[in-house]
Short mmCIF file of N, CA and C in Angstrom, two decimals:
data_model
loop_
_atom_site.label_atom_id
_atom_site.label_comp_id
_atom_site.label_asym_id
_atom_site.label_seq_id
_atom_site.Cartn_x
_atom_site.Cartn_y
_atom_site.Cartn_z
N MET A 174 -19.71 -57.07 80.36
CA MET A 174 -19.88 -58.47 80.63
C MET A 174 -19.35 -59.34 79.49
N ILE A 175 -19.54 -58.89 78.28
CA ILE A 175 -19.06 -59.68 77.15
C ILE A 175 -17.55 -59.83 77.20
N ASP A 176 -16.83 -58.75 77.52
CA ASP A 176 -15.38 -58.85 77.65
C ASP A 176 -14.99 -59.79 78.77
N ALA A 177 -15.73 -59.74 79.87
CA ALA A 177 -15.45 -60.64 80.99
C ALA A 177 -15.64 -62.10 80.56
N ALA A 178 -16.70 -62.36 79.83
CA ALA A 178 -16.96 -63.73 79.37
C ALA A 178 -15.84 -64.22 78.46
N ARG A 179 -15.34 -63.35 77.62
CA ARG A 179 -14.23 -63.74 76.73
C ARG A 179 -12.96 -64.00 77.53
N ARG A 180 -12.64 -63.10 78.47
CA ARG A 180 -11.42 -63.26 79.25
C ARG A 180 -11.48 -64.49 80.15
N LEU A 181 -12.67 -64.81 80.63
CA LEU A 181 -12.82 -65.97 81.52
C LEU A 181 -12.92 -67.28 80.76
N GLU A 182 -12.89 -67.20 79.44
CA GLU A 182 -12.95 -68.36 78.56
C GLU A 182 -14.23 -69.18 78.75
N THR A 183 -15.33 -68.48 79.08
CA THR A 183 -16.60 -69.16 79.21
C THR A 183 -17.33 -69.23 77.88
N GLY A 184 -16.92 -68.41 76.94
CA GLY A 184 -17.69 -68.24 75.72
C GLY A 184 -18.70 -67.14 75.99
N VAL A 185 -19.05 -66.35 75.00
CA VAL A 185 -19.90 -65.19 75.24
C VAL A 185 -21.31 -65.61 75.66
N LEU A 186 -22.01 -66.38 74.84
CA LEU A 186 -23.40 -66.75 75.18
C LEU A 186 -23.46 -67.60 76.45
N PRO A 187 -22.64 -68.64 76.60
CA PRO A 187 -22.68 -69.39 77.85
C PRO A 187 -22.32 -68.53 79.06
N GLY A 188 -21.36 -67.64 78.89
CA GLY A 188 -20.97 -66.76 79.99
C GLY A 188 -22.08 -65.80 80.38
N MET A 189 -22.77 -65.26 79.40
CA MET A 189 -23.87 -64.34 79.69
C MET A 189 -25.02 -65.08 80.37
N LYS A 190 -25.32 -66.29 79.90
CA LYS A 190 -26.38 -67.07 80.54
C LYS A 190 -26.00 -67.42 81.98
N ALA A 191 -24.73 -67.73 82.20
CA ALA A 191 -24.25 -68.02 83.56
C ALA A 191 -24.39 -66.78 84.43
N ALA A 192 -24.05 -65.61 83.89
CA ALA A 192 -24.18 -64.36 84.64
C ALA A 192 -25.63 -64.08 84.99
N PHE A 193 -26.53 -64.29 84.04
CA PHE A 193 -27.95 -64.09 84.32
C PHE A 193 -28.43 -65.03 85.43
N ARG A 194 -27.99 -66.30 85.39
CA ARG A 194 -28.37 -67.25 86.44
C ARG A 194 -27.89 -66.77 87.80
N VAL A 195 -26.66 -66.24 87.84
CA VAL A 195 -26.10 -65.76 89.11
C VAL A 195 -26.95 -64.63 89.69
N ILE A 196 -27.49 -63.75 88.85
CA ILE A 196 -28.30 -62.65 89.36
C ILE A 196 -29.78 -63.02 89.48
N GLY A 197 -30.11 -64.29 89.22
CA GLY A 197 -31.47 -64.76 89.45
C GLY A 197 -32.38 -64.84 88.25
N VAL A 198 -31.84 -64.71 87.05
CA VAL A 198 -32.65 -64.80 85.83
C VAL A 198 -32.28 -66.10 85.12
N ASP A 199 -33.21 -67.06 85.13
CA ASP A 199 -32.92 -68.35 84.50
C ASP A 199 -33.32 -68.30 83.04
N CYS A 200 -32.32 -68.37 82.16
CA CYS A 200 -32.55 -68.33 80.71
C CYS A 200 -32.53 -69.72 80.11
N GLY A 201 -32.42 -70.73 80.94
CA GLY A 201 -32.31 -72.09 80.43
C GLY A 201 -30.89 -72.42 80.04
N PRO A 202 -30.66 -73.67 79.69
CA PRO A 202 -29.30 -74.09 79.34
C PRO A 202 -28.88 -73.57 77.96
N THR A 203 -27.59 -73.50 77.77
CA THR A 203 -27.06 -73.15 76.46
C THR A 203 -27.05 -74.42 75.63
N ARG A 204 -27.65 -74.35 74.46
CA ARG A 204 -27.74 -75.54 73.61
C ARG A 204 -26.59 -75.61 72.63
N ALA A 205 -26.33 -76.81 72.14
CA ALA A 205 -25.28 -77.03 71.15
C ALA A 205 -25.59 -76.18 69.92
N PRO A 206 -24.62 -75.69 69.27
CA PRO A 206 -23.18 -75.89 69.42
C PRO A 206 -22.53 -74.87 70.35
N MET A 207 -23.33 -74.11 71.12
CA MET A 207 -22.81 -73.05 71.97
C MET A 207 -22.61 -73.49 73.42
N ALA A 208 -22.36 -74.75 73.65
CA ALA A 208 -22.20 -75.27 75.00
C ALA A 208 -21.07 -74.54 75.72
N PRO A 209 -21.15 -74.45 77.05
CA PRO A 209 -20.09 -73.77 77.80
C PRO A 209 -18.71 -74.34 77.51
N ALA A 210 -17.75 -73.46 77.39
CA ALA A 210 -16.38 -73.88 77.11
C ALA A 210 -15.70 -74.45 78.35
N VAL A 211 -16.20 -74.09 79.51
CA VAL A 211 -15.63 -74.56 80.77
C VAL A 211 -16.75 -75.03 81.69
N LYS A 212 -16.44 -75.94 82.57
CA LYS A 212 -17.45 -76.49 83.48
C LYS A 212 -17.86 -75.49 84.57
N ASP A 213 -16.95 -74.62 84.97
CA ASP A 213 -17.23 -73.72 86.08
C ASP A 213 -17.56 -72.30 85.62
N ALA A 214 -18.25 -72.17 84.50
CA ALA A 214 -18.60 -70.85 83.96
C ALA A 214 -19.39 -70.03 84.97
N GLU A 215 -20.32 -70.66 85.66
CA GLU A 215 -21.14 -69.93 86.62
C GLU A 215 -20.29 -69.42 87.79
N ASP A 216 -19.37 -70.23 88.26
CA ASP A 216 -18.47 -69.80 89.35
C ASP A 216 -17.60 -68.64 88.90
N ARG A 217 -17.11 -68.71 87.68
CA ARG A 217 -16.26 -67.63 87.16
C ARG A 217 -17.05 -66.33 87.03
N MET A 218 -18.27 -66.42 86.54
CA MET A 218 -19.08 -65.22 86.39
C MET A 218 -19.52 -64.70 87.75
N ARG A 219 -19.76 -65.59 88.72
CA ARG A 219 -20.12 -65.16 90.07
C ARG A 219 -18.99 -64.30 90.66
N ALA A 220 -17.74 -64.71 90.43
CA ALA A 220 -16.59 -63.96 90.93
C ALA A 220 -16.53 -62.56 90.29
N VAL A 221 -16.83 -62.48 89.00
CA VAL A 221 -16.84 -61.18 88.32
C VAL A 221 -17.95 -60.30 88.88
N LEU A 222 -19.13 -60.88 89.05
CA LEU A 222 -20.28 -60.12 89.51
C LEU A 222 -20.15 -59.71 90.97
N ALA A 223 -19.26 -60.32 91.71
CA ALA A 223 -19.05 -59.96 93.12
C ALA A 223 -18.17 -58.72 93.27
N ARG A 224 -17.53 -58.30 92.22
CA ARG A 224 -16.68 -57.10 92.28
C ARG A 224 -17.54 -55.87 92.57
N PRO A 225 -17.09 -55.02 93.50
CA PRO A 225 -17.89 -53.85 93.87
C PRO A 225 -18.29 -52.96 92.69
N ALA A 226 -17.39 -52.72 91.77
CA ALA A 226 -17.72 -51.86 90.63
C ALA A 226 -18.81 -52.47 89.75
N ILE A 227 -18.78 -53.76 89.58
CA ILE A 227 -19.79 -54.45 88.76
C ILE A 227 -21.13 -54.42 89.50
N ARG A 228 -21.12 -54.71 90.80
CA ARG A 228 -22.37 -54.70 91.58
C ARG A 228 -23.01 -53.31 91.55
N GLU A 229 -22.18 -52.28 91.62
CA GLU A 229 -22.69 -50.91 91.58
C GLU A 229 -23.31 -50.63 90.20
N TRP A 230 -22.65 -51.09 89.16
CA TRP A 230 -23.13 -50.87 87.80
C TRP A 230 -24.47 -51.58 87.57
N LEU A 231 -24.63 -52.78 88.16
CA LEU A 231 -25.87 -53.54 87.99
C LEU A 231 -27.03 -52.98 88.81
N ALA A 232 -26.72 -52.24 89.85
CA ALA A 232 -27.77 -51.75 90.77
C ALA A 232 -28.68 -50.73 90.14
#
């Protein structure tokens, strides 16, 4: 997941928090100075988590 967050340019911590939100774990917002690098971080992480290999790994 960390590599995915880097490649998607979400930033590691914001990307991980977005991924947790997608799977139903609300960790709260990312606070400054670690604010999301992109507005659609959650959408980007949702696309990664929808991949069959990732879903299998999370199961």
